[in-house]
XYZ file of C-alpha atoms in Angstrom:
629
model
C -55.549 -11.317 5.426
C -58.585 -9.322 5.574
C -60.053 -12.060 7.753
C -57.717 -11.577 10.481
C -57.323 -7.917 10.664
C -61.427 -6.906 9.864
C -63.339 -9.664 10.586
C -66.969 -7.500 10.404
C -66.125 -7.509 6.685
C -67.202 -11.649 6.579
C -68.900 -12.427 9.603
C -70.275 -15.681 9.033
C -66.903 -17.638 8.813
C -65.290 -15.626 11.926
C -68.343 -16.337 14.247
C -68.201 -20.193 13.286
C -64.681 -20.241 14.182
C -65.285 -18.370 17.508
C -68.143 -20.837 18.464
C -66.397 -24.012 17.344
C -62.742 -23.561 17.061
C -62.348 -25.879 20.415
C -64.585 -28.277 19.083
C -62.683 -28.172 15.873
C -59.271 -28.539 17.384
C -60.421 -31.605 19.601
C -61.817 -33.484 16.383
C -58.713 -32.537 14.156
C -56.276 -34.281 16.991
C -58.829 -37.045 17.108
C -58.772 -37.337 13.038
C -54.931 -37.163 13.254
C -54.467 -39.924 16.128
C -56.732 -42.162 14.112
C -54.883 -41.697 10.775
C -51.666 -42.503 12.498
C -52.913 -45.678 14.287
C -54.355 -46.650 10.767
C -51.033 -46.269 9.155
C -49.690 -50.014 9.657
C -52.545 -51.587 7.900
C -50.930 -54.319 5.188
C -53.229 -52.798 2.655
C -51.504 -49.429 2.347
C -48.665 -50.194 0.311
C -46.172 -53.124 0.189
C -42.414 -52.933 -0.864
C -41.646 -53.277 -4.270
C -38.066 -52.053 -6.242
C -38.401 -49.113 -8.134
C -35.209 -49.402 -9.424
C -35.050 -52.152 -12.000
C -31.248 -51.917 -12.901
C -30.503 -53.842 -9.374
C -31.819 -57.012 -10.895
C -31.668 -58.465 -7.556
C -31.232 -62.383 -7.217
C -30.821 -62.890 -11.057
C -26.892 -63.366 -10.981
C -24.864 -66.700 -10.546
C -23.337 -66.826 -7.422
C -19.611 -68.128 -6.961
C -18.757 -67.719 -3.577
C -16.573 -70.962 -2.515
C -14.669 -68.922 0.342
C -16.191 -70.167 3.831
C -13.014 -72.303 4.659
C -11.022 -69.000 4.075
C -13.220 -67.289 6.521
C -12.870 -69.775 9.012
C -9.445 -69.094 9.147
C -9.508 -65.732 9.071
C -11.682 -65.672 11.921
C -9.399 -68.210 13.870
C -6.290 -66.511 13.232
C -7.936 -62.800 13.849
C -9.262 -63.980 17.043
C -5.590 -65.051 18.059
C -4.300 -61.583 17.205
C -7.197 -59.737 19.307
C -6.210 -61.385 22.262
C -2.595 -60.277 21.716
C -3.865 -56.291 21.326
C -6.723 -56.828 23.952
C -7.366 -52.884 23.821
C -6.224 -51.882 20.527
C -6.325 -52.962 16.565
C -4.026 -55.816 15.347
C -2.990 -53.288 12.618
C -0.136 -55.138 11.121
C -2.120 -58.243 10.592
C -5.065 -56.717 8.780
C -2.658 -54.632 6.736
C -0.951 -57.882 5.824
C -4.284 -59.868 5.399
C -5.258 -57.337 2.589
C -2.014 -56.953 1.137
C -2.010 -60.465 0.472
C -5.022 -60.506 -1.467
C -3.321 -58.050 -3.986
C -5.453 -54.900 -2.809
C -4.208 -51.433 -2.364
C -4.256 -51.153 1.298
C -3.663 -48.044 3.455
C -3.872 -46.700 7.005
C -5.436 -43.903 8.250
C -4.674 -41.965 11.361
C -6.865 -39.550 13.418
C -7.265 -37.944 16.719
C -10.305 -36.821 18.732
C -10.115 -33.667 20.746
C -12.819 -34.428 23.425
C -15.283 -31.332 22.923
C -15.326 -29.218 26.017
C -12.768 -31.357 27.747
C -15.250 -33.640 29.098
C -13.147 -36.765 28.471
C -9.884 -37.916 27.077
C -8.419 -37.137 23.889
C -8.081 -40.489 21.965
C -6.239 -41.409 18.781
C -7.475 -44.326 16.339
C -6.351 -46.348 13.206
C -8.647 -46.951 10.181
C -7.263 -49.484 7.697
C -8.868 -49.752 4.344
C -8.080 -51.558 1.144
C -9.463 -50.724 -2.542
C -10.187 -53.325 -5.256
C -10.077 -51.408 -8.468
C -12.551 -51.766 -11.287
C -10.583 -53.319 -13.996
C -12.628 -51.908 -17.090
C -13.535 -48.510 -15.862
C -12.177 -45.098 -14.987
C -12.478 -45.741 -11.145
C -15.232 -42.784 -10.739
C -17.920 -44.814 -8.947
C -17.307 -46.894 -5.653
C -19.110 -49.343 -3.219
C -17.728 -49.766 0.401
C -18.070 -52.514 2.538
C -17.101 -51.981 6.080
C -17.199 -53.035 9.808
C -16.042 -51.670 13.211
C -13.350 -53.233 14.877
C -14.058 -53.862 18.490
C -11.474 -55.139 20.785
C -12.047 -58.475 23.115
C -12.225 -56.298 26.249
C -14.832 -53.995 24.797
C -18.598 -53.774 26.545
C -20.190 -54.338 23.075
C -20.305 -57.372 21.076
C -17.479 -58.739 18.917
C -17.305 -57.993 14.990
C -14.688 -60.094 14.222
C -16.806 -62.781 12.740
C -17.853 -59.661 10.058
C -14.385 -58.735 9.460
C -13.544 -62.576 8.678
C -16.217 -62.528 6.130
C -15.037 -59.208 4.832
C -11.791 -60.473 4.039
C -12.856 -63.862 2.341
C -15.442 -61.729 0.374
C -12.587 -59.586 -0.901
C -10.539 -62.617 -1.544
C -13.517 -63.913 -3.877
C -14.216 -60.594 -5.381
C -10.547 -60.221 -6.414
C -11.124 -62.984 -8.951
C -13.432 -61.678 -11.157
C -13.322 -58.887 -13.620
C -16.833 -58.072 -14.286
C -17.038 -55.154 -11.629
C -17.568 -51.834 -12.954
C -17.173 -50.130 -9.553
C -14.286 -50.033 -7.186
C -14.956 -51.924 -3.921
C -13.549 -50.198 -0.653
C -12.979 -52.352 2.280
C -12.897 -50.231 5.464
C -12.213 -51.433 9.462
C -13.039 -48.822 11.751
C -11.335 -47.887 15.098
C -13.662 -46.377 18.088
C -16.782 -47.063 16.127
C -18.596 -43.852 14.562
C -15.817 -41.775 15.387
C -13.474 -43.714 13.087
C -16.194 -43.560 10.211
C -16.562 -39.977 10.905
C -13.018 -39.396 10.593
C -12.361 -41.270 7.464
C -15.337 -39.879 5.639
C -14.389 -36.379 6.690
C -10.789 -37.095 5.397
C -11.975 -38.946 2.006
C -14.399 -36.182 1.197
C -11.825 -33.189 2.352
C -14.603 -31.878 4.391
C -14.257 -29.983 7.757
C -17.557 -31.099 9.209
C -16.338 -32.178 12.426
C -12.673 -30.314 12.028
C -13.569 -28.492 15.375
C -12.720 -31.950 17.503
C -11.152 -34.496 15.004
C -8.206 -34.187 13.137
C -9.081 -36.445 10.117
C -5.645 -35.720 8.151
C -5.327 -36.764 4.809
C -5.878 -40.359 3.028
C -3.049 -42.121 0.999
C -5.547 -43.688 -1.827
C -8.840 -42.996 -2.695
C -11.584 -43.977 -5.234
C -14.382 -42.152 -6.745
C -17.720 -41.557 -5.685
C -19.485 -43.785 -3.311
C -22.623 -44.862 -4.186
C -23.774 -47.382 -1.286
C -22.060 -48.708 1.743
C -22.853 -51.436 3.992
C -22.018 -52.035 7.492
C -21.323 -55.395 9.092
C -21.778 -56.217 12.819
C -21.339 -60.250 12.974
C -20.070 -61.656 16.410
C -20.810 -65.192 15.727
C -19.528 -67.421 12.813
C -22.885 -69.015 12.525
C -25.986 -67.187 12.698
C -29.565 -67.809 11.808
C -31.273 -64.147 11.612
C -30.169 -60.662 10.432
C -31.476 -57.498 11.850
C -31.635 -54.366 9.627
C -30.774 -51.024 11.066
C -31.487 -47.940 9.043
C -31.652 -44.651 11.093
C -29.194 -42.109 10.449
C -27.936 -39.278 11.806
C -30.844 -36.518 12.407
C -33.350 -39.172 11.143
C -32.131 -39.518 7.701
C -32.874 -42.787 6.302
C -31.113 -44.831 2.893
C -33.445 -45.103 -0.363
C -35.987 -47.472 0.295
C -34.636 -49.747 -2.599
C -31.445 -50.754 -0.757
C -33.664 -51.470 2.289
C -35.484 -53.734 -0.003
C -32.364 -55.294 -1.642
C -30.789 -56.028 1.690
C -34.022 -57.824 2.848
C -34.970 -60.008 -0.205
C -31.221 -61.222 -0.562
C -30.520 -61.957 2.927
C -33.906 -64.062 2.901
C -33.120 -65.690 -0.456
C -29.932 -67.379 1.173
C -32.226 -68.596 3.969
C -31.610 -65.819 6.779
C -34.504 -64.774 8.846
C -34.736 -61.122 8.427
C -36.304 -58.634 11.307
C -36.824 -54.884 11.751
C -36.667 -53.702 15.463
C -35.839 -57.542 16.536
C -39.236 -57.844 15.475
C -40.328 -60.785 13.280
C -43.302 -60.962 11.091
C -46.138 -62.916 12.511
C -47.514 -65.763 10.598
C -51.236 -65.309 11.271
C -54.569 -64.678 10.115
C -55.624 -62.483 13.556
C -55.418 -59.058 12.134
C -55.292 -57.480 15.561
C -52.133 -59.424 16.673
C -50.895 -58.231 12.918
C -51.832 -54.657 13.846
C -50.545 -54.829 17.364
C -47.214 -55.777 16.158
C -46.610 -53.686 13.280
C -47.962 -50.471 15.532
C -44.835 -51.633 18.116
C -42.467 -51.634 14.882
C -43.872 -48.447 13.726
C -43.342 -46.849 17.182
C -40.076 -48.277 17.854
C -38.667 -47.061 14.585
C -40.304 -43.328 15.217
C -38.730 -43.338 18.508
C -35.277 -44.318 16.993
C -35.546 -41.893 14.624
C -36.900 -38.786 16.806
C -33.636 -39.010 18.714
C -31.426 -38.296 15.626
C -28.936 -40.396 16.788
C -27.721 -43.008 14.348
C -28.160 -46.704 15.241
C -24.847 -47.958 13.592
C -21.911 -46.795 11.425
C -23.972 -46.285 8.667
C -26.100 -43.650 10.094
C -22.999 -41.090 9.186
C -22.835 -41.802 5.302
C -25.980 -40.032 4.483
C -24.830 -36.755 5.022
C -22.545 -37.376 2.086
C -25.319 -38.698 0.124
C -24.731 -42.085 0.495
C -27.066 -44.697 0.573
C -26.119 -47.257 3.462
C -27.272 -49.403 6.286
C -26.085 -52.103 8.863
C -26.575 -55.876 8.927
C -26.317 -57.009 12.464
C -25.763 -61.036 12.706
C -27.809 -62.455 15.729
C -28.537 -65.718 16.984
C -32.220 -66.916 18.608
C -33.184 -70.088 19.221
C -36.691 -70.028 17.831
C -35.385 -68.849 14.385
C -34.600 -72.680 13.310
C -31.177 -73.697 11.863
C -27.830 -71.793 12.122
C -26.074 -70.430 8.820
C -22.376 -70.141 8.367
C -19.776 -68.054 5.918
C -20.765 -69.961 2.701
C -24.655 -68.312 3.177
C -23.134 -65.210 4.589
C -20.791 -64.994 1.417
C -23.187 -65.674 -0.987
C -25.644 -63.058 0.496
C -22.761 -60.382 0.168
C -22.041 -61.461 -3.323
C -25.265 -60.969 -4.068
C -25.627 -57.818 -2.955
C -22.608 -56.331 -4.119
C -23.379 -57.721 -7.701
C -26.653 -55.882 -7.584
C -25.310 -52.838 -6.548
C -22.835 -53.222 -9.291
C -25.545 -53.124 -11.789
C -26.572 -49.544 -11.142
C -25.918 -46.929 -13.862
C -26.556 -44.148 -11.808
C -27.338 -43.469 -7.897
C -30.278 -44.358 -5.862
C -32.808 -42.145 -6.929
C -36.138 -43.401 -7.755
C -37.790 -44.840 -4.508
C -38.538 -43.412 -1.408
C -36.284 -41.504 1.129
C -39.024 -40.432 3.385
C -41.146 -43.709 4.777
C -41.990 -45.387 7.870
C -41.678 -49.506 8.236
C -44.408 -51.235 10.321
C -42.549 -54.250 9.057
C -39.878 -55.356 6.538
C -42.330 -56.309 4.098
C -44.461 -53.146 4.015
C -44.069 -49.856 4.164
C -46.047 -45.975 4.748
C -44.825 -43.314 2.439
C -44.392 -39.599 2.865
C -47.898 -39.329 1.158
C -49.705 -41.184 3.679
C -48.398 -40.225 7.104
C -48.142 -36.255 6.218
C -51.706 -36.131 6.681
C -51.796 -37.454 10.180
C -49.557 -34.694 11.061
C -51.434 -32.013 9.144
C -54.375 -33.220 11.296
C -52.655 -33.006 14.355
C -51.025 -29.289 13.551
C -54.243 -27.909 12.160
C -55.788 -27.634 15.435
C -52.861 -25.347 16.552
C -53.668 -22.969 13.681
C -57.294 -22.937 14.208
C -56.903 -22.020 18.110
C -54.402 -19.159 16.874
C -56.546 -17.617 14.301
C -59.820 -17.604 16.990
C -57.351 -16.115 19.413
C -56.670 -13.132 16.712
C -60.332 -12.727 15.863
C -61.500 -12.761 19.549
C -58.543 -10.198 20.408
C -59.814 -7.913 17.496
C -62.971 -7.623 18.712
C -62.371 -7.003 22.279
C -60.280 -4.345 21.058
C -63.060 -3.081 19.115
C -65.485 -3.247 22.145
C -63.203 -1.874 24.662
C -62.588 1.410 22.103
C -66.165 1.868 22.325
C -66.471 1.993 26.092
C -63.249 3.606 27.191
C -62.562 7.291 27.345
C -62.689 9.721 24.464
C -59.132 10.643 22.991
C -57.730 7.164 23.255
C -57.451 5.493 19.882
C -58.074 1.797 18.751
C -54.504 1.814 17.335
C -53.048 2.717 20.979
C -54.721 -0.593 22.682
C -53.513 -2.802 19.779
C -50.089 -1.145 20.289
C -50.181 -2.189 23.685
C -51.184 -5.708 23.310
C -48.454 -6.240 20.999
C -45.823 -3.929 23.387
C -46.723 -6.177 26.264
C -45.931 -9.398 24.421
C -42.609 -8.615 22.142
C -40.372 -8.315 25.256
C -41.538 -11.605 26.344
C -41.088 -13.090 22.984
C -37.503 -11.831 22.816
C -36.814 -12.836 26.075
C -37.733 -16.491 25.599
C -35.851 -17.080 22.373
C -32.745 -14.916 23.719
C -32.750 -17.642 26.863
C -32.685 -20.466 24.415
C -29.727 -19.126 22.616
C -27.744 -18.300 25.584
C -28.752 -21.934 26.804
C -27.255 -23.358 23.470
C -24.143 -21.174 23.916
C -23.674 -22.279 27.763
C -21.846 -25.400 27.683
C -18.670 -23.792 26.689
C -19.072 -20.780 29.481
C -20.144 -23.225 32.288
C -16.850 -25.551 31.681
C -14.527 -22.525 31.772
C -16.303 -21.356 35.052
C -16.029 -25.172 36.144
C -12.242 -24.755 35.839
C -11.989 -22.081 38.471
C -14.074 -24.054 40.855
C -11.628 -27.506 39.924
C -14.926 -28.647 38.912
C -14.727 -31.935 36.110
C -16.126 -30.568 32.929
C -18.758 -33.146 32.669
C -20.037 -32.255 36.319
C -20.092 -28.515 35.401
C -21.810 -29.076 32.243
C -24.839 -30.792 33.946
C -24.905 -28.748 36.842
C -24.670 -25.667 35.045
C -27.577 -27.020 32.851
C -30.064 -27.791 35.691
C -29.235 -24.372 37.068
C -30.178 -22.662 33.895
C -33.264 -24.511 33.967
C -34.260 -23.768 37.341
C -33.481 -20.224 36.942
C -36.056 -20.401 33.731
C -38.853 -21.588 36.078
C -38.430 -19.069 38.271
C -38.714 -16.230 35.384
C -42.005 -15.859 35.630
C -41.934 -14.668 39.275
C -39.941 -11.917 38.055
C -41.700 -10.464 34.406
C -45.369 -11.534 35.774
C -47.586 -9.508 33.869
C -50.921 -7.884 35.467
C -53.447 -6.890 33.099
C -55.874 -4.604 34.074
C -59.408 -5.040 32.907
C -59.333 -3.081 29.599
C -55.889 -4.649 28.440
C -56.633 -8.576 29.325
C -56.314 -9.606 25.757
C -52.646 -9.166 25.727
C -52.252 -12.882 27.299
C -54.193 -14.284 24.267
C -51.899 -12.075 21.595
C -48.996 -13.714 23.166
C -50.662 -17.389 22.952
C -51.864 -16.725 19.428
C -48.016 -15.704 18.614
C -46.594 -18.688 20.842
C -49.107 -21.122 18.525
C -48.120 -20.075 15.365
C -44.508 -20.436 16.470
C -44.662 -23.969 17.592
C -46.424 -24.593 14.125
C -44.020 -23.397 12.091
C -41.466 -25.306 14.216
C -43.137 -28.492 14.199
C -43.634 -28.047 10.204
C -39.759 -27.364 9.680
C -39.224 -30.286 11.754
C -41.454 -32.757 9.713
C -39.937 -32.505 6.195
C -36.505 -33.406 7.900
C -37.506 -35.639 10.895
C -41.127 -36.540 10.581
C -40.831 -38.613 13.977
C -39.745 -35.899 16.083
C -42.380 -33.397 14.634
C -44.890 -36.048 15.323
C -44.121 -36.849 18.674
C -43.832 -32.974 19.641
C -46.994 -32.051 18.326
C -48.941 -35.236 19.834
C -47.489 -34.040 23.117
C -47.838 -30.207 22.707
C -50.941 -29.884 20.756
C -53.736 -30.687 23.818
C -51.833 -28.941 26.372
C -50.849 -25.828 25.104
C -54.310 -24.884 23.064
C -55.889 -25.498 26.166
C -53.774 -23.120 28.636
C -54.595 -19.697 30.274
C -53.822 -17.465 33.015
C -55.596 -17.814 36.137
C -55.935 -15.398 39.068
C -55.380 -18.190 41.823
C -52.026 -19.349 42.889
C -53.715 -22.928 43.148
C -55.051 -22.732 39.843
C -51.773 -21.463 38.151
C -49.945 -24.314 39.597
C -52.361 -26.694 38.932
C -52.634 -25.418 35.003
C -48.621 -25.241 35.161
C -47.849 -28.914 36.007
C -48.938 -30.284 32.677
C -46.631 -27.332 30.905
C -43.968 -28.400 33.323
C -43.595 -31.859 32.256
C -43.754 -31.355 28.722
C -40.668 -28.509 28.822
C -37.491 -30.428 26.994
C -35.962 -31.431 30.538
C -39.393 -32.937 31.670
C -40.165 -35.048 28.649
C -36.105 -36.404 28.711
C -36.775 -37.425 32.151
C -39.942 -38.711 31.729
C -38.612 -40.751 28.643
C -35.804 -42.082 30.501
C -37.813 -42.979 33.508
C -39.894 -45.291 31.078
C -36.879 -46.806 29.542
C -35.359 -47.507 33.440
C -38.976 -49.267 34.560
C -38.438 -51.649 31.017
C -35.083 -52.555 31.750
C -35.200 -52.898 35.720
C -39.106 -53.514 36.161
C -38.765 -54.297 39.674
C -37.043 -51.261 40.321
C -38.752 -49.035 43.764
C -39.441 -45.345 43.362
C -36.781 -43.639 44.961
C -34.089 -45.628 43.358
C -36.134 -45.043 40.300
C -35.865 -41.166 40.425
C -32.156 -41.652 41.214
C -31.354 -43.599 37.870
C -33.478 -41.660 35.957
C -31.902 -38.389 36.812
C -28.595 -40.152 36.290
C -29.624 -40.968 32.829
C -30.791 -37.752 31.897
C -27.759 -35.931 32.833
C -26.075 -38.577 30.832
C -28.625 -38.178 27.841
C -27.813 -34.489 28.180
C -23.971 -34.905 28.111
C -24.464 -37.076 24.897
C -26.596 -34.971 22.878
C -23.861 -31.955 23.521
C -21.016 -34.331 22.297
C -23.043 -35.536 19.597
C -23.738 -31.905 18.684
C -19.908 -30.628 18.817
C -18.432 -34.307 17.065
C -20.874 -35.358 14.528
C -23.787 -32.458 14.116
C -26.457 -33.846 15.833
C -29.152 -31.616 15.964
C -31.401 -32.257 18.832
C -29.710 -30.122 21.305
C -29.852 -27.261 19.101
C -33.564 -27.703 18.216
C -34.210 -28.225 22.319
C -32.547 -25.288 23.198
C -32.957 -22.279 20.390
C -36.161 -23.812 19.434
C -38.346 -25.708 21.537
C -37.074 -24.270 24.912
C -38.179 -20.749 23.780
C -41.728 -21.727 22.853
C -42.291 -24.053 26.247
C -41.373 -20.660 27.912
C -43.980 -18.552 26.628
C -46.496 -21.128 27.636
C -45.006 -21.275 30.910
C -44.975 -17.816 31.389
C -48.854 -17.910 30.257
C -49.601 -20.429 32.904
C -48.039 -18.651 35.598
C -49.106 -14.835 34.781
C -51.665 -13.503 37.123
C -54.651 -11.204 36.036
C -56.010 -8.925 38.016
C -59.427 -7.071 37.258
């Protein structure tokens, strides 16, 4: 602390920081980017099993129920046509009951948050295969969502058919040490969330989901596998792992699924990207970097990529296997190979003596054959973030020295502490105002909907219009609170920038330990712009400096990302049409983020409104502040 408050005691280091802090910031940023670009080199870390008890691929497999799976598929397809918009509940209950399993149904109701849609009711069907020689204190889960034939998404009937065939096969044997739960859910993630709430008797989503009670339950669930298969013959599986708020399953579970799927002849992809069989290092690096960035982009949103993503908060390792057909991947494999793969996975999970704990929970995947551990990717983030801290320290030293010089030149009787007090008194109201604005924005959807009722405006229109109106009002804030610093008090903006940089560093550091991808993306975008901003006397200069700051606002970034996605989906779209569709996608993304926050507990809207927005607003005020001599 002596360095920050009294630099005269140690002049060498403060002088060095003052003289070279800009170069140090640039150097650290470049090092962070270079480090990140080298994360996908195959020499860093190849995948391996930390939990030897899994014994993958070392059991004798006996699955021969492929004809049963095909029969289930045809019957289920016929029943689905009879219930085009619902679930063939009676048929599914009868199918599980005939296998001799404990079969139950679970009804739930969704009270749509903020009245932004119709309320929905749904039914989950689940069956429990009891382990014959244990106390039923542990369980494994195999699940699949039911999608009606009129759904816009791909069918999952094939996955349900192989689930029934696997249940019939598993029932024959007595070596199971854990119960096996077979779960079929309605309404995708809503059904999973309702079932998990009821199973664990929690009230995580009780504000909007009436989960009710379960008639039957098993023990603690250790692992869950979600199936999404539309065809009865496939040639590869795409593995999905990203969960709610960026959580990931234990790496051993991912490795297990990859290894055993490949063992039965299926090609395995991650992010729909296959390994390149080439010795060209550049092509390998380019492909792995693409996979790495796709994973980080998906993880940063905090949105689960499948039904598995909601299990992680209950300390249940889970992932999704999506069966696909791609011509270039060779011959098609049927239910026989699918059943053998499921049997081998569950036999390996059955060998576990305790929960997954030995392998990694924090990692990045540039490929399905090797990974980047937290010890390798965190230095890249640290190199990016250290520039923010260096700039904050330099600003603090500068303001101390300016204060000392001014104290010597001003009129007698004014004390040094009075100038310091003024610097902080001028910045504290802005700091409080910015954070208050963020909190009000987070609380605004419920009140905006109530206001919309008086004017007969639909809730979804009221929310999106209210958010955009608040955003415009925030942009105009500097016009009402613009500070004009006199010559002997011009260091106040530096104090504000120092505080804001420290706030940004603390924000990204806190997020990095939970969702590294989100923290890294924020730091990469914010660091070079926010470190270099400063106020100006000229209005034109203020707006030129404010333009990049405006683009990196939370809503500005959302618009840029949606515009990028729109260009990828519609490469031939024109300029005005691109803006129109991007605005519509931005509006939908805001609504979805609010919905996910209310229903599932997604943190994205909370972080963007109460953490990132106040930080950005202070930078915006700095760029739009006029300095007068």
